[in-house]
Amino acid sequence: MKKFITTISRRRLDRTEAGVYRSENSKKLENVIYTRNPIIPVIDNYTEDGEEIEILAIASSQKYNDEELYINCRDQLKEFEEELSNICNRRYIKYNVKVLLTPFGETLDNHLDLFGDIISAVSDNDTLFVDITSGPKPMPIVQMIALNYCTKNKKNVMVECISYGEIDHETKDRRLFDVTSLFYLDKVSDALAYSKVSDPEAFIRTLIAGEV
């Protein structure tokens, strides 16, 4: 199954604006969708009409109640679900949203709990799409560790796209980047270190250019 992983913003809804995220480096991400959530064009571009998908939405819980959504995340999640239903209902896509709650506080315990929640939600033969735009700074690290685990320890799990959305707050321009190569370059770096390649940067650039 195709599974899309995204982090719900902690910002107040009235302090975020919708717009079109222009693809910078991938034809697969080209879109004209007006959205607050960069994962929306990813979902629209990587699904087929009538397909069944699942969305893993990582959201912060209340500071003093780990079982309830933080109020800003609650509002942002509702907006996200409305945007999601618009594109999915139009294309008869069946979808399920699974919320992964994570407490405030960038502690190791919280990170390990989220790691466990992500890997438990991924099954054999899943194809994964991840947006790393929102959330606290350690969040993408936790996600990458979980993706690494899933691709190594579950059967036929593949990471097809990792996206990052950027906003220029002066011009309001929005850009969407495909950064999937960074995930796979992390794997390549281990092999380069083992092989003692003299110029790893040059080797990686040659590899990306398709000359190896």
PDB file of C-alpha atoms in Angstrom:
ATOM      1  CA  MET A   1       0.000   0.000   0.000  1.00  0.00           C
ATOM      2  CA  LYS A   2       1.077   3.576  -0.578  1.00  0.00           C
ATOM      3  CA  LYS A   3       1.504   5.398   2.720  1.00  0.00           C
ATOM      4  CA  PHE A   4       2.061   9.123   3.049  1.00  0.00           C
ATOM      5  CA  ILE A   5       3.740  10.455   6.183  1.00  0.00           C
ATOM      6  CA  THR A   6       3.404  14.098   7.143  1.00  0.00           C
ATOM      7  CA  THR A   7       3.791  16.257  10.243  1.00  0.00           C
ATOM      8  CA  ILE A   8       0.940  18.575  11.177  1.00  0.00           C
ATOM      9  CA  SER A   9       2.056  22.163  11.788  1.00  0.00           C
ATOM     10  CA  ARG A  10       2.007  23.579  15.318  1.00  0.00           C
ATOM     11  CA  ARG A  11       1.379  27.107  14.017  1.00  0.00           C
ATOM     12  CA  ARG A  12      -1.972  28.790  14.493  1.00  0.00           C
ATOM     13  CA  LEU A  13      -4.170  28.251  11.459  1.00  0.00           C
ATOM     14  CA  ASP A  14      -4.853  31.976  11.066  1.00  0.00           C
ATOM     15  CA  ARG A  15      -1.100  32.556  10.800  1.00  0.00           C
ATOM     16  CA  THR A  16      -0.669  30.235   7.850  1.00  0.00           C
ATOM     17  CA  GLU A  17      -1.766  30.901   4.289  1.00  0.00           C
ATOM     18  CA  ALA A  18      -2.529  28.590   1.415  1.00  0.00           C
ATOM     19  CA  GLY A  19      -0.713  28.817  -1.908  1.00  0.00           C
ATOM     20  CA  VAL A  20       0.726  26.799  -4.765  1.00  0.00           C
ATOM     21  CA  TYR A  21       4.005  25.005  -4.006  1.00  0.00           C
ATOM     22  CA  ARG A  22       6.001  25.263  -7.241  1.00  0.00           C
ATOM     23  CA  SER A  23       8.160  22.215  -7.929  1.00  0.00           C
ATOM     24  CA  GLU A  24      11.838  23.099  -8.147  1.00  0.00           C
ATOM     25  CA  ASN A  25      13.520  19.846  -9.139  1.00  0.00           C
ATOM     26  CA  SER A  26      10.955  17.160  -9.973  1.00  0.00           C
ATOM     27  CA  LYS A  27       8.377  16.855 -12.755  1.00  0.00           C
ATOM     28  CA  LYS A  28       6.514  14.405 -10.517  1.00  0.00           C
ATOM     29  CA  LEU A  29       5.799  17.235  -8.066  1.00  0.00           C
ATOM     30  CA  GLU A  30       4.533  19.793 -10.570  1.00  0.00           C
ATOM     31  CA  ASN A  31       1.087  20.969  -9.518  1.00  0.00           C
ATOM     32  CA  VAL A  32      -1.404  23.857  -9.391  1.00  0.00           C
ATOM     33  CA  ILE A  33      -3.004  22.920  -6.071  1.00  0.00           C
ATOM     34  CA  TYR A  34      -3.785  25.694  -3.616  1.00  0.00           C
ATOM     35  CA  THR A  35      -2.850  24.289  -0.182  1.00  0.00           C
ATOM     36  CA  ARG A  36      -1.353  24.851   3.246  1.00  0.00           C
ATOM     37  CA  ASN A  37       0.090  21.322   3.231  1.00  0.00           C
ATOM     38  CA  PRO A  38       2.947  20.367   0.862  1.00  0.00           C
ATOM     39  CA  ILE A  39       2.058  16.674   1.178  1.00  0.00           C
ATOM     40  CA  ILE A  40      -1.211  17.366  -0.703  1.00  0.00           C
ATOM     41  CA  PRO A  41       0.398  17.751  -4.174  1.00  0.00           C
ATOM     42  CA  VAL A  42       2.566  14.722  -3.400  1.00  0.00           C
ATOM     43  CA  ILE A  43      -0.550  12.650  -2.722  1.00  0.00           C
ATOM     44  CA  ASP A  44      -2.305  13.977  -5.822  1.00  0.00           C
ATOM     45  CA  ASN A  45       0.665  13.294  -8.106  1.00  0.00           C
ATOM     46  CA  TYR A  46       1.591   9.856  -6.818  1.00  0.00           C
ATOM     47  CA  THR A  47      -1.851   8.215  -6.669  1.00  0.00           C
ATOM     48  CA  GLU A  48      -4.097   6.641  -9.260  1.00  0.00           C
ATOM     49  CA  ASP A  49      -7.840   7.213  -9.512  1.00  0.00           C
ATOM     50  CA  GLY A  50      -9.714   4.762  -7.297  1.00  0.00           C
ATOM     51  CA  GLU A  51      -6.598   3.729  -5.375  1.00  0.00           C
ATOM     52  CA  GLU A  52      -6.574   2.977  -1.641  1.00  0.00           C
ATOM     53  CA  ILE A  53      -3.986   4.833   0.480  1.00  0.00           C
ATOM     54  CA  GLU A  54      -3.164   5.618   4.084  1.00  0.00           C
ATOM     55  CA  ILE A  55      -1.885   8.837   5.620  1.00  0.00           C
ATOM     56  CA  LEU A  56       0.191   8.841   8.796  1.00  0.00           C
ATOM     57  CA  ALA A  57      -0.245  12.298  10.325  1.00  0.00           C
ATOM     58  CA  ILE A  58       2.234  13.080  13.101  1.00  0.00           C
ATOM     59  CA  ALA A  59       0.708  15.640  15.474  1.00  0.00           C
ATOM     60  CA  SER A  60       1.658  17.143  18.828  1.00  0.00           C
ATOM     61  CA  SER A  61      -0.458  16.398  21.867  1.00  0.00           C
ATOM     62  CA  GLN A  62      -1.435  18.886  24.549  1.00  0.00           C
ATOM     63  CA  LYS A  63       1.409  19.900  26.840  1.00  0.00           C
ATOM     64  CA  TYR A  64      -0.383  18.468  29.869  1.00  0.00           C
ATOM     65  CA  ASN A  65      -2.445  15.717  28.269  1.00  0.00           C
ATOM     66  CA  ASP A  66      -0.653  13.321  25.957  1.00  0.00           C
ATOM     67  CA  GLU A  67      -3.910  11.800  24.684  1.00  0.00           C
ATOM     68  CA  GLU A  68      -5.433  14.996  23.254  1.00  0.00           C
ATOM     69  CA  LEU A  69      -4.333  17.044  20.258  1.00  0.00           C
ATOM     70  CA  TYR A  70      -2.613  20.371  20.813  1.00  0.00           C
ATOM     71  CA  ILE A  71      -5.206  23.008  19.870  1.00  0.00           C
ATOM     72  CA  ASN A  72      -3.187  24.421  16.945  1.00  0.00           C
ATOM     73  CA  CYS A  73      -2.586  20.913  15.592  1.00  0.00           C
ATOM     74  CA  ARG A  74      -6.274  20.138  15.966  1.00  0.00           C
ATOM     75  CA  ASP A  75      -7.180  23.090  13.751  1.00  0.00           C
ATOM     76  CA  GLN A  76      -4.401  22.354  11.267  1.00  0.00           C
ATOM     77  CA  LEU A  77      -5.389  18.672  11.105  1.00  0.00           C
ATOM     78  CA  LYS A  78      -9.006  19.597  10.368  1.00  0.00           C
ATOM     79  CA  GLU A  79      -7.844  21.874   7.527  1.00  0.00           C
ATOM     80  CA  PHE A  80      -5.554  19.132   6.201  1.00  0.00           C
ATOM     81  CA  GLU A  81      -8.369  16.569   6.231  1.00  0.00           C
ATOM     82  CA  GLU A  82     -10.616  18.972   4.307  1.00  0.00           C
ATOM     83  CA  GLU A  83      -7.940  19.501   1.649  1.00  0.00           C
ATOM     84  CA  LEU A  84      -7.326  15.764   1.518  1.00  0.00           C
ATOM     85  CA  SER A  85     -11.001  14.921   1.086  1.00  0.00           C
ATOM     86  CA  ASN A  86     -11.285  17.418  -1.774  1.00  0.00           C
ATOM     87  CA  ILE A  87      -8.637  15.711  -3.913  1.00  0.00           C
ATOM     88  CA  CYS A  88      -9.491  12.155  -2.877  1.00  0.00           C
ATOM     89  CA  ASN A  89     -13.253  12.413  -3.336  1.00  0.00           C
ATOM     90  CA  ARG A  90     -12.777  14.033  -6.747  1.00  0.00           C
ATOM     91  CA  ARG A  91     -10.658  11.065  -7.872  1.00  0.00           C
ATOM     92  CA  TYR A  92     -12.497   8.322  -5.933  1.00  0.00           C
ATOM     93  CA  ILE A  93      -9.409   7.612  -3.847  1.00  0.00           C
ATOM     94  CA  LYS A  94     -10.124   5.632  -0.686  1.00  0.00           C
ATOM     95  CA  TYR A  95      -8.069   6.917   2.210  1.00  0.00           C
ATOM     96  CA  ASN A  96      -7.549   6.489   5.919  1.00  0.00           C
ATOM     97  CA  VAL A  97      -5.863   9.031   8.191  1.00  0.00           C
ATOM     98  CA  LYS A  98      -3.992   7.587  11.153  1.00  0.00           C
ATOM     99  CA  VAL A  99      -2.838  10.193  13.686  1.00  0.00           C
ATOM    100  CA  LEU A 100       0.438   9.508  15.491  1.00  0.00           C
ATOM    101  CA  LEU A 101       0.467  11.626  18.650  1.00  0.00           C
ATOM    102  CA  THR A 102       3.796  12.854  20.006  1.00  0.00           C
ATOM    103  CA  PRO A 103       4.211  15.008  23.148  1.00  0.00           C
ATOM    104  CA  PHE A 104       5.892  18.377  23.335  1.00  0.00           C
ATOM    105  CA  GLY A 105       9.547  18.092  24.349  1.00  0.00           C
ATOM    106  CA  GLU A 106      12.398  16.800  22.228  1.00  0.00           C
ATOM    107  CA  THR A 107      13.414  14.042  24.643  1.00  0.00           C
ATOM    108  CA  LEU A 108      14.884  10.693  23.704  1.00  0.00           C
ATOM    109  CA  ASP A 109      11.867   8.891  25.168  1.00  0.00           C
ATOM    110  CA  ASN A 110       9.487  10.902  22.983  1.00  0.00           C
ATOM    111  CA  HIS A 111      11.629  10.300  19.903  1.00  0.00           C
ATOM    112  CA  LEU A 112      11.811   6.557  20.566  1.00  0.00           C
ATOM    113  CA  ASP A 113       8.039   6.387  21.074  1.00  0.00           C
ATOM    114  CA  LEU A 114       7.483   8.112  17.722  1.00  0.00           C
ATOM    115  CA  PHE A 115      10.050   5.845  16.049  1.00  0.00           C
ATOM    116  CA  GLY A 116       8.106   2.854  17.359  1.00  0.00           C
ATOM    117  CA  ASP A 117       4.779   4.288  16.193  1.00  0.00           C
ATOM    118  CA  ILE A 118       6.079   4.883  12.668  1.00  0.00           C
ATOM    119  CA  ILE A 119       7.641   1.458  12.188  1.00  0.00           C
ATOM    120  CA  SER A 120       4.536  -0.214  13.631  1.00  0.00           C
ATOM    121  CA  ALA A 121       2.381   1.611  11.077  1.00  0.00           C
ATOM    122  CA  VAL A 122       4.510   0.436   8.139  1.00  0.00           C
ATOM    123  CA  SER A 123       3.876  -3.022   6.728  1.00  0.00           C
ATOM    124  CA  ASP A 124       5.633  -5.316   4.267  1.00  0.00           C
ATOM    125  CA  ASN A 125       5.259  -4.198   0.622  1.00  0.00           C
ATOM    126  CA  ASP A 126       4.451  -0.577   1.538  1.00  0.00           C
ATOM    127  CA  THR A 127       5.659   2.287  -0.648  1.00  0.00           C
ATOM    128  CA  LEU A 128       6.389   5.367   1.421  1.00  0.00           C
ATOM    129  CA  PHE A 129       6.118   9.080   0.682  1.00  0.00           C
ATOM    130  CA  VAL A 130       7.262  11.516   3.358  1.00  0.00           C
ATOM    131  CA  ASP A 131       6.982  15.273   3.703  1.00  0.00           C
ATOM    132  CA  ILE A 132       9.455  16.801   6.182  1.00  0.00           C
ATOM    133  CA  THR A 133       8.322  20.436   5.961  1.00  0.00           C
ATOM    134  CA  SER A 134       6.655  20.911   9.348  1.00  0.00           C
ATOM    135  CA  GLY A 135       7.472  19.940  12.900  1.00  0.00           C
ATOM    136  CA  PRO A 136      10.359  20.541  15.308  1.00  0.00           C
ATOM    137  CA  LYS A 137      13.889  20.285  13.923  1.00  0.00           C
ATOM    138  CA  PRO A 138      14.641  16.762  15.282  1.00  0.00           C
ATOM    139  CA  MET A 139      11.512  15.375  13.574  1.00  0.00           C
ATOM    140  CA  PRO A 140      13.103  14.589  10.165  1.00  0.00           C
ATOM    141  CA  ILE A 141      15.940  12.764  11.942  1.00  0.00           C
ATOM    142  CA  VAL A 142      13.468  10.494  13.727  1.00  0.00           C
ATOM    143  CA  GLN A 143      11.624   9.929  10.452  1.00  0.00           C
ATOM    144  CA  MET A 144      14.833   9.044   8.561  1.00  0.00           C
ATOM    145  CA  ILE A 145      15.850   6.545  11.263  1.00  0.00           C
ATOM    146  CA  ALA A 146      12.406   4.940  11.039  1.00  0.00           C
ATOM    147  CA  LEU A 147      12.557   4.816   7.231  1.00  0.00           C
ATOM    148  CA  ASN A 148      16.005   3.245   7.394  1.00  0.00           C
ATOM    149  CA  TYR A 149      14.738   0.585   9.760  1.00  0.00           C
ATOM    150  CA  CYS A 150      11.675  -0.190   7.651  1.00  0.00           C
ATOM    151  CA  THR A 151      13.590  -0.514   4.372  1.00  0.00           C
ATOM    152  CA  LYS A 152      16.132  -2.831   6.003  1.00  0.00           C
ATOM    153  CA  ASN A 153      13.907  -4.955   8.210  1.00  0.00           C
ATOM    154  CA  LYS A 154      10.543  -5.205   6.448  1.00  0.00           C
ATOM    155  CA  LYS A 155       9.912  -6.954   3.146  1.00  0.00           C
ATOM    156  CA  ASN A 156       9.769  -4.904  -0.061  1.00  0.00           C
ATOM    157  CA  VAL A 157       9.372  -1.521   1.642  1.00  0.00           C
ATOM    158  CA  MET A 158      10.482   1.334  -0.593  1.00  0.00           C
ATOM    159  CA  VAL A 159      10.846   5.079  -0.042  1.00  0.00           C
ATOM    160  CA  GLU A 160       9.711   6.694  -3.294  1.00  0.00           C
ATOM    161  CA  CYS A 161       9.597  10.380  -2.397  1.00  0.00           C
ATOM    162  CA  ILE A 162      10.725  12.669   0.417  1.00  0.00           C
ATOM    163  CA  SER A 163       9.516  16.232  -0.081  1.00  0.00           C
ATOM    164  CA  TYR A 164      10.275  19.553   1.555  1.00  0.00           C
ATOM    165  CA  GLY A 165       8.214  22.706   1.137  1.00  0.00           C
ATOM    166  CA  GLU A 166       9.731  26.164   1.496  1.00  0.00           C
ATOM    167  CA  ILE A 167       8.065  29.571   1.839  1.00  0.00           C
ATOM    168  CA  ASP A 168       9.681  32.930   1.164  1.00  0.00           C
ATOM    169  CA  HIS A 169       7.893  35.026   3.779  1.00  0.00           C
ATOM    170  CA  GLU A 170       8.710  38.272   1.962  1.00  0.00           C
ATOM    171  CA  THR A 171       7.454  37.321  -1.501  1.00  0.00           C
ATOM    172  CA  LYS A 172       5.045  34.549  -0.326  1.00  0.00           C
ATOM    173  CA  ASP A 173       6.530  32.299  -3.036  1.00  0.00           C
ATOM    174  CA  ARG A 174       6.308  28.601  -2.253  1.00  0.00           C
ATOM    175  CA  ARG A 175       8.719  25.987  -3.526  1.00  0.00           C
ATOM    176  CA  LEU A 176       8.581  22.206  -3.291  1.00  0.00           C
ATOM    177  CA  PHE A 177      11.736  20.098  -3.400  1.00  0.00           C
ATOM    178  CA  ASP A 178      12.255  16.371  -3.886  1.00  0.00           C
ATOM    179  CA  VAL A 179      15.033  15.486  -1.404  1.00  0.00           C
ATOM    180  CA  THR A 180      14.756  11.695  -1.673  1.00  0.00           C
ATOM    181  CA  SER A 181      18.360  11.434  -2.859  1.00  0.00           C
ATOM    182  CA  LEU A 182      19.579  12.467   0.603  1.00  0.00           C
ATOM    183  CA  PHE A 183      17.974   9.357   2.110  1.00  0.00           C
ATOM    184  CA  TYR A 184      19.738   7.047  -0.325  1.00  0.00           C
ATOM    185  CA  LEU A 185      23.009   8.979  -0.170  1.00  0.00           C
ATOM    186  CA  ASP A 186      23.120   8.211   3.533  1.00  0.00           C
ATOM    187  CA  LYS A 187      23.215   4.544   2.621  1.00  0.00           C
ATOM    188  CA  VAL A 188      25.888   5.174  -0.022  1.00  0.00           C
ATOM    189  CA  SER A 189      28.082   7.040   2.483  1.00  0.00           C
ATOM    190  CA  ASP A 190      28.436   3.898   4.595  1.00  0.00           C
ATOM    191  CA  ALA A 191      29.782   1.989   1.597  1.00  0.00           C
ATOM    192  CA  LEU A 192      32.136   4.839   0.696  1.00  0.00           C
ATOM    193  CA  ALA A 193      33.542   4.956   4.206  1.00  0.00           C
ATOM    194  CA  TYR A 194      34.087   1.190   4.162  1.00  0.00           C
ATOM    195  CA  SER A 195      35.774   1.389   0.755  1.00  0.00           C
ATOM    196  CA  LYS A 196      37.919   4.356   1.832  1.00  0.00           C
ATOM    197  CA  VAL A 197      37.084   6.399  -1.292  1.00  0.00           C
ATOM    198  CA  SER A 198      39.541   9.306  -1.445  1.00  0.00           C
ATOM    199  CA  ASP A 199      37.053  11.954  -2.655  1.00  0.00           C
ATOM    200  CA  PRO A 200      33.549  10.911  -1.553  1.00  0.00           C
ATOM    201  CA  GLU A 201      31.898  14.163  -2.661  1.00  0.00           C
ATOM    202  CA  ALA A 202      33.224  13.822  -6.218  1.00  0.00           C
ATOM    203  CA  PHE A 203      32.223  10.156  -6.307  1.00  0.00           C
ATOM    204  CA  ILE A 204      28.665  10.958  -5.186  1.00  0.00           C
ATOM    205  CA  ARG A 205      28.321  13.747  -7.759  1.00  0.00           C
ATOM    206  CA  THR A 206      29.503  11.338 -10.468  1.00  0.00           C
ATOM    207  CA  LEU A 207      27.062   8.725  -9.202  1.00  0.00           C
ATOM    208  CA  ILE A 208      24.144  11.171  -9.357  1.00  0.00           C
ATOM    209  CA  ALA A 209      25.159  12.177 -12.873  1.00  0.00           C
ATOM    210  CA  GLY A 210      24.898   8.513 -13.896  1.00  0.00           C
ATOM    211  CA  GLU A 211      28.537   8.143 -14.821  1.00  0.00           C
ATOM    212  CA  VAL A 212      29.307   5.230 -12.474  1.00  0.00           C
TER     213      VAL A 212
END
